[in-house]
Amino acid sequence: MLYAGCDWSDRWLDVAVLDRSGSVLGETRIVYADSPDPVACYREFLAPLGRRWRATVTGIEDVGILFARSLAASGLQVVHVDPTRASRHRAAIGVSKTDRVDARLIASMTLAGECRPLIADSPEAEALKVVAHAHRSAVDDRVEALHTLRAALMRTWPAAVSAWPAAVGGLRGAQARAVLGAAPSPRTAAALDRRRLAAILRAVGRTRMVEEEAERLRMIFCRPVMLLDPHVEDAEAVRVRHHLAVLDHAVERTDVLARELEQRYAAHPYHQLVSGLPGIGTTLGAYLLAEIGDRPVDRFGGGRALAAYAGASPVTWASGQTVRVAFRRASSTHLRSTVHRAAFSMTNHSPGAAMYYRRHRSAGDAHATALRKLGRKILLCLYHCMATGIPYDDAVAFRYDPTEIDRTVRRRKPLKEEQILRARDMLLVPGATVTDTAQAFGVSRQTIYRHVLDRR
């Protein structure tokens, strides 16, 4: 059996091949510009080196690059070598960093077994992961485009920012984008009559209370506002139209990817299991399965390993009598953010998750800490269900009697009415901040924004 190390860059690949004794059998450099198919060149390089060259184990630091994925798809075994461990090994033996030396170093670590096998998911699961990452990127672009449009409107026409509340989609809604496309400046908006506004609203699909909505917008647009010079205002309108076009494209792209994500999520073998979790919709469920895959038992080996991969398990540092518990940063950022959102959503839909969260908050945990612990609990239950094939049961997961649980826990408000009034009085004091108010009541800032300031 042969052991190969591959050091990759954006222009070429350096490869070193060792035998069982550690002797170098061959080295080469594959340049992308000269090799239209680097995998075929790599296989041609291996063929003369040994009779069992097809059993070569190839170590590489980034198994996500196209070469590694294509190599694994061709049937050769690919393993992952940790770049941090390779850097420490290089410093320990005292060699300089070059592409050729790194290839030999990776090959020797592969021979020594200092690597992890690559557990490939099914093509369907890999496709779901690709679409999920594309959808996540599209959502980020949509948020960025929305904030850019809002900032442009705040420069010239602040009244348009608050004309559409967040409950109906805000500036991201189809009605807001259609009206701003027809009237991107205060003067053009003031010239719109109710009939024109109603026609715009009907064109984007509004069917109920069209005349009332048109009259509401007309009253907003007719109010006196601060105006710029007409030439400057026209130039700012060009800027707003440009940002609107970017936002329209971002919204359309997100909607298309959302439909594609829903189809691939429904075809995943664990779709029925994840969709049974209360509060986990299509997007969160697809994000979870995209990062976990369809071979969790082979890939992780246990629920604790999955929780560590998601960053839901802290790291304990101990030296002598000093013990420190720190946040686990070496984890999947995508899965970590998804688990955080899933835990927050389940507190509003799962009685067991809500009780679990409140119990840890009462014990003194911060909001993020309680959600992290809840996320770890969810991952352990989810792994158990995936490994055994048992459907998820919220009562069994959190150990409560569903006949005795208070049904109002699903919609329980985090603040009472008198607390909301007191929080509003606190925010009226000069110098008061949302953060200080949230800490005073032991809730998150999002709770203050949503229930006290009505910013939904």
CSV table of C-alpha atoms in Angstrom, one decimal:
chain,number,residue,atom,x,y,z
A,1,MET,CA,0.0,0.0,0.0
A,2,LEU,CA,1.2,3.5,-0.8
A,3,TYR,CA,0.7,6.7,1.3
A,4,ALA,CA,0.6,10.0,-0.5
A,5,GLY,CA,0.6,13.6,0.8
A,6,CYS,CA,-0.9,16.4,-1.3
A,7,ASP,CA,-0.1,20.1,-0.6
A,8,TRP,CA,-2.5,22.2,-2.6
A,9,SER,CA,-2.5,25.8,-3.8
A,10,ASP,CA,-4.5,27.9,-6.2
A,11,ARG,CA,-2.2,27.1,-9.1
A,12,TRP,CA,-0.7,23.6,-8.6
A,13,LEU,CA,-0.5,20.5,-6.4
A,14,ASP,CA,2.6,19.1,-4.9
A,15,VAL,CA,2.5,15.3,-4.3
A,16,ALA,CA,4.9,13.0,-2.4
A,17,VAL,CA,4.4,9.2,-2.2
A,18,LEU,CA,5.8,7.0,0.6
A,19,ASP,CA,5.9,3.2,1.0
A,20,ARG,CA,5.3,1.3,4.3
A,21,SER,CA,8.9,1.9,5.4
A,22,GLY,CA,8.6,5.6,4.9
A,23,SER,CA,10.9,5.8,1.9
A,24,VAL,CA,10.0,8.3,-0.8
A,25,LEU,CA,8.9,6.6,-4.0
A,26,GLY,CA,8.2,9.6,-6.0
A,27,GLU,CA,7.4,13.3,-6.1
A,28,THR,CA,5.6,15.5,-8.6
A,29,ARG,CA,3.9,18.8,-9.2
A,30,ILE,CA,0.6,19.0,-11.1
A,31,VAL,CA,0.0,22.4,-12.6
A,32,TYR,CA,-3.7,23.3,-13.2
A,33,ALA,CA,-2.9,25.3,-16.3
A,34,ASP,CA,-1.1,22.3,-17.9
A,35,SER,CA,-3.4,19.6,-16.7
A,36,PRO,CA,-7.1,19.8,-17.6
A,37,ASP,CA,-7.8,16.8,-15.4
A,38,PRO,CA,-5.5,16.7,-12.4
A,39,VAL,CA,-7.1,13.5,-11.0
A,40,ALA,CA,-6.2,11.7,-14.2
A,41,CYS,CA,-2.6,13.0,-14.0
A,42,TYR,CA,-2.4,11.9,-10.4
A,43,ARG,CA,-3.5,8.4,-11.2
A,44,GLU,CA,-1.0,8.2,-14.1
A,45,PHE,CA,1.7,9.2,-11.7
A,46,LEU,CA,0.7,6.5,-9.1
A,47,ALA,CA,0.4,3.7,-11.6
A,48,PRO,CA,4.2,2.9,-12.1
A,49,LEU,CA,5.0,3.2,-8.4
A,50,GLY,CA,3.3,0.1,-7.1
A,51,ARG,CA,1.3,-2.9,-8.1
A,52,ARG,CA,-1.5,-2.0,-5.6
A,53,TRP,CA,-1.5,1.7,-6.4
A,54,ARG,CA,-5.3,1.8,-6.5
A,55,ALA,CA,-5.2,1.3,-2.7
A,56,THR,CA,-3.2,4.5,-2.1
A,57,VAL,CA,-4.2,6.5,0.9
A,58,THR,CA,-4.0,10.2,0.0
A,59,GLY,CA,-3.8,12.8,2.8
A,60,ILE,CA,-4.8,16.4,2.2
A,61,GLU,CA,-5.4,19.3,4.6
A,62,ASP,CA,-8.6,20.6,2.9
A,63,VAL,CA,-10.9,17.8,1.8
A,64,GLY,CA,-13.4,20.3,0.5
A,65,ILE,CA,-11.5,21.4,-2.6
A,66,LEU,CA,-12.5,20.1,-6.0
A,67,PHE,CA,-9.4,17.8,-6.4
A,68,ALA,CA,-10.1,16.0,-3.1
A,69,ARG,CA,-13.8,15.6,-3.8
A,70,SER,CA,-13.2,14.4,-7.4
A,71,LEU,CA,-10.4,12.0,-6.2
A,72,ALA,CA,-12.8,10.5,-3.6
A,73,ALA,CA,-15.5,10.2,-6.3
A,74,SER,CA,-13.0,8.3,-8.5
A,75,GLY,CA,-12.6,5.5,-5.9
A,76,LEU,CA,-9.3,6.4,-4.2
A,77,GLN,CA,-9.2,6.7,-0.4
A,78,VAL,CA,-8.8,10.3,0.9
A,79,VAL,CA,-8.1,11.2,4.5
A,80,HIS,CA,-8.0,14.6,6.2
A,81,VAL,CA,-4.8,15.8,7.9
A,82,ASP,CA,-5.4,18.6,10.4
A,83,PRO,CA,-3.5,21.8,9.3
A,84,THR,CA,-2.8,22.9,12.8
A,85,ARG,CA,-1.3,19.5,13.8
A,86,ALA,CA,0.8,19.6,10.6
A,87,SER,CA,2.1,23.0,11.4
A,88,ARG,CA,3.1,21.9,14.9
A,89,HIS,CA,4.7,18.8,13.6
A,90,ARG,CA,6.7,20.9,11.1
A,91,ALA,CA,7.9,23.2,13.9
A,92,ALA,CA,8.8,20.3,16.1
A,93,ILE,CA,11.1,18.7,13.5
A,94,GLY,CA,12.5,22.1,12.6
A,95,VAL,CA,12.1,22.2,8.8
A,96,SER,CA,11.3,25.2,6.7
A,97,LYS,CA,7.9,25.6,5.0
A,98,THR,CA,7.8,24.8,1.3
A,99,ASP,CA,5.3,23.1,-0.9
A,100,ARG,CA,7.6,20.1,-1.4
A,101,VAL,CA,8.3,19.7,2.3
A,102,ASP,CA,4.6,20.0,3.2
A,103,ALA,CA,3.7,17.3,0.8
A,104,ARG,CA,6.3,14.9,2.4
A,105,LEU,CA,5.1,16.0,5.9
A,106,ILE,CA,1.5,15.2,5.1
A,107,ALA,CA,2.5,11.9,3.6
A,108,SER,CA,4.4,10.9,6.7
A,109,MET,CA,1.5,11.9,8.9
A,110,THR,CA,-0.8,9.8,6.7
A,111,LEU,CA,1.5,6.8,7.1
A,112,ALA,CA,1.6,7.3,10.9
A,113,GLY,CA,-2.2,7.4,11.1
A,114,GLU,CA,-2.3,11.0,12.2
A,115,CYS,CA,-5.4,11.7,10.1
A,116,ARG,CA,-9.1,11.2,10.0
A,117,PRO,CA,-11.0,9.1,7.4
A,118,LEU,CA,-13.3,11.0,5.0
A,119,ILE,CA,-16.9,9.9,5.6
A,120,ALA,CA,-18.7,10.8,2.5
A,121,ASP,CA,-22.4,11.4,2.5
A,122,SER,CA,-24.7,10.2,-0.2
A,123,PRO,CA,-24.9,12.4,-3.4
A,124,GLU,CA,-28.4,13.5,-2.3
A,125,ALA,CA,-27.1,14.7,1.1
A,126,GLU,CA,-24.1,16.5,-0.6
A,127,ALA,CA,-26.5,18.2,-3.0
A,128,LEU,CA,-28.7,19.4,0.0
A,129,LYS,CA,-25.6,20.8,1.6
A,130,VAL,CA,-24.6,22.7,-1.5
A,131,VAL,CA,-28.1,24.2,-1.9
A,132,ALA,CA,-28.3,25.0,1.9
A,133,HIS,CA,-25.0,26.9,1.7
A,134,ALA,CA,-26.2,28.8,-1.4
A,135,HIS,CA,-29.5,29.6,0.4
A,136,ARG,CA,-27.7,30.8,3.5
A,137,SER,CA,-25.5,33.1,1.3
A,138,ALA,CA,-28.5,34.4,-0.5
A,139,VAL,CA,-30.2,35.3,2.7
A,140,ASP,CA,-27.1,37.2,3.8
A,141,ASP,CA,-27.0,39.1,0.5
A,142,ARG,CA,-30.7,39.9,0.9
A,143,VAL,CA,-30.1,41.3,4.4
A,144,GLU,CA,-27.2,43.3,3.2
A,145,ALA,CA,-29.2,44.7,0.3
A,146,LEU,CA,-32.1,45.6,2.6
A,147,HIS,CA,-29.8,47.4,5.0
A,148,THR,CA,-28.2,49.3,2.1
A,149,LEU,CA,-31.6,50.4,0.8
A,150,ARG,CA,-32.7,51.5,4.3
A,151,ALA,CA,-29.5,53.5,4.7
A,152,ALA,CA,-30.0,55.2,1.4
A,153,LEU,CA,-33.6,56.1,2.3
A,154,MET,CA,-32.6,57.5,5.7
A,155,ARG,CA,-30.3,59.9,3.8
A,156,THR,CA,-33.1,61.4,1.8
A,157,TRP,CA,-36.6,60.2,2.9
A,158,PRO,CA,-36.8,58.7,6.4
A,159,ALA,CA,-40.6,58.6,6.3
A,160,ALA,CA,-40.4,55.8,3.7
A,161,VAL,CA,-38.5,53.6,6.1
A,162,SER,CA,-41.4,53.5,8.7
A,163,ALA,CA,-44.2,53.5,6.1
A,164,TRP,CA,-44.3,49.7,6.0
A,165,PRO,CA,-44.1,48.0,9.4
A,166,ALA,CA,-42.1,44.8,9.9
A,167,ALA,CA,-45.3,42.8,10.5
A,168,VAL,CA,-46.0,43.1,6.7
A,169,GLY,CA,-42.4,42.6,5.6
A,170,GLY,CA,-41.0,46.1,5.9
A,171,LEU,CA,-39.0,47.4,3.0
A,172,ARG,CA,-38.5,43.8,1.9
A,173,GLY,CA,-42.1,43.2,1.1
A,174,ALA,CA,-43.3,43.2,-2.5
A,175,GLN,CA,-45.7,46.1,-1.9
A,176,ALA,CA,-43.0,48.3,-0.5
A,177,ARG,CA,-40.6,47.5,-3.3
A,178,ALA,CA,-43.3,48.1,-5.9
A,179,VAL,CA,-44.3,51.5,-4.5
A,180,LEU,CA,-40.6,52.6,-4.1
A,181,GLY,CA,-39.9,51.6,-7.6
A,182,ALA,CA,-42.7,53.9,-8.9
A,183,ALA,CA,-41.8,56.7,-6.5
A,184,PRO,CA,-38.2,56.6,-5.1
A,185,SER,CA,-38.2,60.2,-3.8
A,186,PRO,CA,-40.5,62.3,-1.6
A,187,ARG,CA,-41.7,64.6,-4.5
A,188,THR,CA,-42.6,61.7,-6.8
A,189,ALA,CA,-44.4,59.9,-4.0
A,190,ALA,CA,-46.4,63.0,-3.0
A,191,ALA,CA,-47.6,63.2,-6.7
A,192,LEU,CA,-49.2,59.7,-6.5
A,193,ASP,CA,-52.9,59.7,-6.0
A,194,ARG,CA,-55.0,57.0,-4.4
A,195,ARG,CA,-56.0,55.4,-7.7
A,196,ARG,CA,-52.3,55.1,-8.8
A,197,LEU,CA,-51.3,53.6,-5.5
A,198,ALA,CA,-54.2,51.1,-5.6
A,199,ALA,CA,-53.2,50.0,-9.1
A,200,ILE,CA,-49.6,49.4,-7.9
A,201,LEU,CA,-50.8,47.4,-4.9
A,202,ARG,CA,-53.1,45.2,-7.1
A,203,ALA,CA,-50.3,44.6,-9.6
A,204,VAL,CA,-48.2,42.9,-6.9
A,205,GLY,CA,-51.0,40.7,-5.7
A,206,ARG,CA,-52.8,42.6,-2.9
A,207,THR,CA,-56.5,41.8,-2.9
A,208,ARG,CA,-57.9,42.8,0.5
A,209,MET,CA,-58.4,46.4,1.7
A,210,VAL,CA,-56.6,47.8,-1.3
A,211,GLU,CA,-58.2,51.2,-1.1
A,212,GLU,CA,-57.6,51.6,2.6
A,213,GLU,CA,-53.9,50.7,2.2
A,214,ALA,CA,-53.6,53.1,-0.7
A,215,GLU,CA,-55.2,55.9,1.3
A,216,ARG,CA,-52.9,55.2,4.3
A,217,LEU,CA,-49.8,55.5,2.0
A,218,ARG,CA,-51.2,58.6,0.4
A,219,MET,CA,-51.6,60.3,3.8
A,220,ILE,CA,-48.0,59.4,4.7
A,221,PHE,CA,-46.6,60.6,1.4
A,222,CYS,CA,-48.5,63.9,1.6
A,223,ARG,CA,-47.1,64.9,5.0
A,224,PRO,CA,-44.5,67.7,5.0
A,225,VAL,CA,-40.9,66.4,4.9
A,226,MET,CA,-37.4,67.7,4.6
A,227,LEU,CA,-36.6,68.2,0.9
A,228,LEU,CA,-33.3,68.5,-1.0
A,229,ASP,CA,-32.6,70.4,-4.1
A,230,PRO,CA,-34.5,68.8,-7.0
A,231,HIS,CA,-31.4,67.9,-8.9
A,232,VAL,CA,-29.8,66.3,-5.8
A,233,GLU,CA,-33.1,64.5,-5.1
A,234,ASP,CA,-33.2,63.1,-8.6
A,235,ALA,CA,-29.7,61.8,-8.2
A,236,GLU,CA,-30.6,60.2,-4.8
A,237,ALA,CA,-33.6,58.6,-6.6
A,238,VAL,CA,-31.2,57.0,-9.1
A,239,ARG,CA,-29.3,55.5,-6.1
A,240,VAL,CA,-32.5,54.2,-4.5
A,241,ARG,CA,-33.6,52.6,-7.8
A,242,HIS,CA,-30.2,50.9,-8.0
A,243,HIS,CA,-30.5,49.5,-4.5
A,244,LEU,CA,-34.1,48.4,-5.2
A,245,ALA,CA,-32.9,46.4,-8.2
A,246,VAL,CA,-30.2,44.7,-6.1
A,247,LEU,CA,-32.8,43.9,-3.4
A,248,ASP,CA,-35.3,42.6,-6.0
A,249,HIS,CA,-32.6,40.3,-7.4
A,250,ALA,CA,-31.7,39.1,-3.9
A,251,VAL,CA,-35.3,38.4,-2.9
A,252,GLU,CA,-35.9,36.5,-6.2
A,253,ARG,CA,-32.7,34.5,-5.8
A,254,THR,CA,-33.6,33.6,-2.2
A,255,ASP,CA,-37.1,32.5,-3.1
A,256,VAL,CA,-35.8,30.3,-5.9
A,257,LEU,CA,-33.3,28.7,-3.7
A,258,ALA,CA,-35.9,28.2,-0.9
A,259,ARG,CA,-38.1,26.2,-3.3
A,260,GLU,CA,-35.1,24.1,-4.4
A,261,LEU,CA,-34.1,23.7,-0.7
A,262,GLU,CA,-37.6,22.5,0.2
A,263,GLN,CA,-37.5,19.8,-2.6
A,264,ARG,CA,-34.2,18.4,-1.6
A,265,TYR,CA,-35.0,18.5,2.1
A,266,ALA,CA,-38.2,16.5,1.5
A,267,ALA,CA,-36.0,13.8,-0.4
A,268,HIS,CA,-33.6,13.4,2.5
A,269,PRO,CA,-33.9,10.1,4.4
A,270,TYR,CA,-34.1,11.9,7.8
A,271,HIS,CA,-36.7,14.4,6.7
A,272,GLN,CA,-39.6,12.8,8.6
A,273,LEU,CA,-37.5,12.6,11.7
A,274,VAL,CA,-36.3,16.2,11.8
A,275,SER,CA,-39.6,17.7,10.7
A,276,GLY,CA,-41.1,16.1,13.8
A,277,LEU,CA,-39.2,18.5,16.0
A,278,PRO,CA,-41.5,21.2,17.2
A,279,GLY,CA,-40.5,24.6,16.0
A,280,ILE,CA,-38.2,23.3,13.3
A,281,GLY,CA,-39.5,24.3,9.8
A,282,THR,CA,-38.2,23.7,6.4
A,283,THR,CA,-35.2,26.1,6.5
A,284,LEU,CA,-33.9,25.1,9.9
A,285,GLY,CA,-34.5,21.4,9.2
A,286,ALA,CA,-32.6,21.6,5.9
A,287,TYR,CA,-29.7,23.5,7.5
A,288,LEU,CA,-29.5,20.8,10.3
A,289,LEU,CA,-29.4,17.9,7.9
A,290,ALA,CA,-27.1,19.7,5.5
A,291,GLU,CA,-24.4,19.9,8.2
A,292,ILE,CA,-25.1,16.5,9.9
A,293,GLY,CA,-25.5,14.5,6.7
A,294,ASP,CA,-27.1,11.1,6.3
A,295,ARG,CA,-24.3,9.0,8.0
A,296,PRO,CA,-24.1,10.5,11.5
A,297,VAL,CA,-23.2,7.2,13.1
A,298,ASP,CA,-20.2,6.6,10.8
A,299,ARG,CA,-19.1,10.2,10.8
A,300,PHE,CA,-19.4,11.1,14.5
A,301,GLY,CA,-19.7,7.8,16.4
A,302,GLY,CA,-21.7,9.4,19.3
A,303,GLY,CA,-24.0,12.2,20.3
A,304,ARG,CA,-21.2,13.9,22.3
A,305,ALA,CA,-19.0,14.1,19.2
A,306,LEU,CA,-21.8,15.7,17.3
A,307,ALA,CA,-22.4,18.2,20.1
A,308,ALA,CA,-18.7,19.1,20.1
A,309,TYR,CA,-18.7,19.5,16.3
A,310,ALA,CA,-21.6,21.9,16.7
A,311,GLY,CA,-19.8,23.9,19.4
A,312,ALA,CA,-22.6,23.0,21.9
A,313,SER,CA,-20.1,21.4,24.4
A,314,PRO,CA,-17.6,23.7,26.2
A,315,VAL,CA,-13.9,23.1,26.6
A,316,THR,CA,-12.5,22.6,30.0
A,317,TRP,CA,-8.9,23.7,30.7
A,318,ALA,CA,-7.3,22.4,33.9
A,319,SER,CA,-3.8,23.2,35.3
A,320,GLY,CA,-3.1,22.3,38.9
A,321,GLN,CA,-5.9,23.7,41.0
A,322,THR,CA,-7.1,26.0,38.2
A,323,VAL,CA,-10.1,24.9,36.1
A,324,ARG,CA,-11.6,27.1,33.4
A,325,VAL,CA,-14.5,26.4,31.1
A,326,ALA,CA,-14.3,28.1,27.7
A,327,PHE,CA,-16.4,28.4,24.6
A,328,ARG,CA,-15.6,25.8,21.9
A,329,ARG,CA,-14.5,27.8,18.9
A,330,ALA,CA,-13.1,24.8,16.9
A,331,SER,CA,-16.5,23.8,15.6
A,332,SER,CA,-18.7,24.1,12.5
A,333,THR,CA,-19.9,27.8,12.5
A,334,HIS,CA,-22.9,26.9,10.2
A,335,LEU,CA,-24.1,24.1,12.5
A,336,ARG,CA,-23.5,26.2,15.6
A,337,SER,CA,-25.6,29.1,14.4
A,338,THR,CA,-28.3,26.7,13.2
A,339,VAL,CA,-28.5,24.9,16.5
A,340,HIS,CA,-28.7,28.2,18.3
A,341,ARG,CA,-31.7,29.3,16.2
A,342,ALA,CA,-33.3,25.9,16.5
A,343,ALA,CA,-33.1,26.0,20.3
A,344,PHE,CA,-34.6,29.5,20.4
A,345,SER,CA,-37.4,28.4,18.1
A,346,MET,CA,-38.2,25.3,20.2
A,347,THR,CA,-38.6,27.3,23.4
A,348,ASN,CA,-41.7,28.8,21.8
A,349,HIS,CA,-43.2,25.6,20.5
A,350,SER,CA,-42.0,22.8,22.7
A,351,PRO,CA,-43.2,22.6,26.3
A,352,GLY,CA,-40.2,20.5,27.4
A,353,ALA,CA,-37.7,22.9,25.7
A,354,ALA,CA,-39.4,25.9,27.4
A,355,MET,CA,-39.2,24.3,30.8
A,356,TYR,CA,-35.6,23.2,30.2
A,357,TYR,CA,-34.7,26.8,29.2
A,358,ARG,CA,-36.4,28.4,32.2
A,359,ARG,CA,-34.9,25.9,34.6
A,360,HIS,CA,-31.4,26.9,33.5
A,361,ARG,CA,-32.2,30.6,33.5
A,362,SER,CA,-33.5,30.3,37.0
A,363,ALA,CA,-30.2,28.6,38.0
A,364,GLY,CA,-28.3,31.7,36.9
A,365,ASP,CA,-27.3,30.9,33.3
A,366,ALA,CA,-27.3,33.7,30.8
A,367,HIS,CA,-29.6,33.6,27.8
A,368,ALA,CA,-26.9,32.3,25.4
A,369,THR,CA,-25.7,29.7,27.8
A,370,ALA,CA,-29.1,28.3,28.4
A,371,LEU,CA,-29.7,28.1,24.6
A,372,ARG,CA,-26.4,26.4,24.2
A,373,LYS,CA,-27.3,23.8,26.7
A,374,LEU,CA,-30.7,23.3,25.2
A,375,GLY,CA,-29.0,23.0,21.8
A,376,ARG,CA,-26.8,20.2,23.1
A,377,LYS,CA,-29.8,18.4,24.5
A,378,ILE,CA,-31.5,18.6,21.2
A,379,LEU,CA,-28.5,17.3,19.3
A,380,LEU,CA,-28.1,14.3,21.7
A,381,CYS,CA,-31.8,13.5,21.2
A,382,LEU,CA,-31.6,13.9,17.5
A,383,TYR,CA,-28.5,11.7,17.2
A,384,HIS,CA,-30.2,9.0,19.2
A,385,CYS,CA,-33.2,9.1,17.0
A,386,MET,CA,-31.1,8.9,13.9
A,387,ALA,CA,-29.0,6.0,15.2
A,388,THR,CA,-32.0,4.0,16.4
A,389,GLY,CA,-34.7,5.0,14.0
A,390,ILE,CA,-37.0,5.9,16.8
A,391,PRO,CA,-39.3,8.9,16.1
A,392,TYR,CA,-38.8,12.0,18.2
A,393,ASP,CA,-41.1,12.4,21.2
A,394,ASP,CA,-40.9,15.7,23.0
A,395,ALA,CA,-42.3,14.2,26.2
A,396,VAL,CA,-39.7,11.4,26.3
A,397,ALA,CA,-36.8,13.8,25.4
A,398,PHE,CA,-37.5,16.2,28.2
A,399,ARG,CA,-39.2,13.7,30.6
A,400,TYR,CA,-42.6,15.3,31.3
A,401,ASP,CA,-46.2,14.1,31.3
A,402,PRO,CA,-48.0,15.6,28.3
A,403,THR,CA,-51.3,15.3,30.1
A,404,GLU,CA,-50.2,17.5,33.0
A,405,ILE,CA,-48.1,20.1,31.1
A,406,ASP,CA,-49.5,23.6,31.1
A,407,ARG,CA,-50.6,24.3,27.6
A,408,THR,CA,-50.0,28.0,28.0
A,409,VAL,CA,-46.3,27.3,28.1
A,410,ARG,CA,-46.2,27.4,24.4
A,411,ARG,CA,-47.3,31.1,24.2
A,412,ARG,CA,-46.1,32.3,27.6
A,413,LYS,CA,-44.8,35.9,27.4
A,414,PRO,CA,-41.3,36.4,28.8
A,415,LEU,CA,-42.5,39.7,30.4
A,416,LYS,CA,-45.7,40.5,32.3
A,417,GLU,CA,-47.7,43.6,31.5
A,418,GLU,CA,-46.5,45.5,34.5
A,419,GLN,CA,-42.9,44.6,33.6
A,420,ILE,CA,-43.4,45.9,30.1
A,421,LEU,CA,-44.7,49.2,31.4
A,422,ARG,CA,-41.9,49.5,33.8
A,423,ALA,CA,-39.4,48.7,31.1
A,424,ARG,CA,-40.8,51.4,28.9
A,425,ASP,CA,-40.5,53.9,31.8
A,426,MET,CA,-36.9,52.8,32.2
A,427,LEU,CA,-36.1,53.4,28.5
A,428,LEU,CA,-37.5,57.0,28.8
A,429,VAL,CA,-34.8,57.9,31.2
A,430,PRO,CA,-31.9,59.8,29.5
A,431,GLY,CA,-28.9,57.6,29.0
A,432,ALA,CA,-30.9,54.3,29.3
A,433,THR,CA,-30.0,51.5,26.9
A,434,VAL,CA,-31.7,48.4,25.8
A,435,THR,CA,-28.9,46.3,27.1
A,436,ASP,CA,-29.2,47.6,30.6
A,437,THR,CA,-32.9,47.2,30.6
A,438,ALA,CA,-32.6,43.6,29.4
A,439,GLN,CA,-30.1,42.8,32.1
A,440,ALA,CA,-32.4,44.4,34.7
A,441,PHE,CA,-35.2,42.0,33.8
A,442,GLY,CA,-33.0,39.0,33.0
A,443,VAL,CA,-34.1,38.7,29.4
A,444,SER,CA,-32.4,39.1,26.0
A,445,ARG,CA,-32.3,42.4,24.0
A,446,GLN,CA,-34.5,40.8,21.4
A,447,THR,CA,-37.2,40.4,24.0
A,448,ILE,CA,-37.0,44.1,24.8
A,449,TYR,CA,-37.2,45.0,21.2
A,450,ARG,CA,-40.1,42.7,20.5
A,451,HIS,CA,-42.3,43.0,23.6
A,452,VAL,CA,-41.4,46.5,24.9
A,453,LEU,CA,-40.6,48.5,21.8
A,454,ASP,CA,-42.8,46.5,19.4
A,455,ARG,CA,-40.1,46.1,16.8
A,456,ARG,CA,-41.0,42.7,15.3
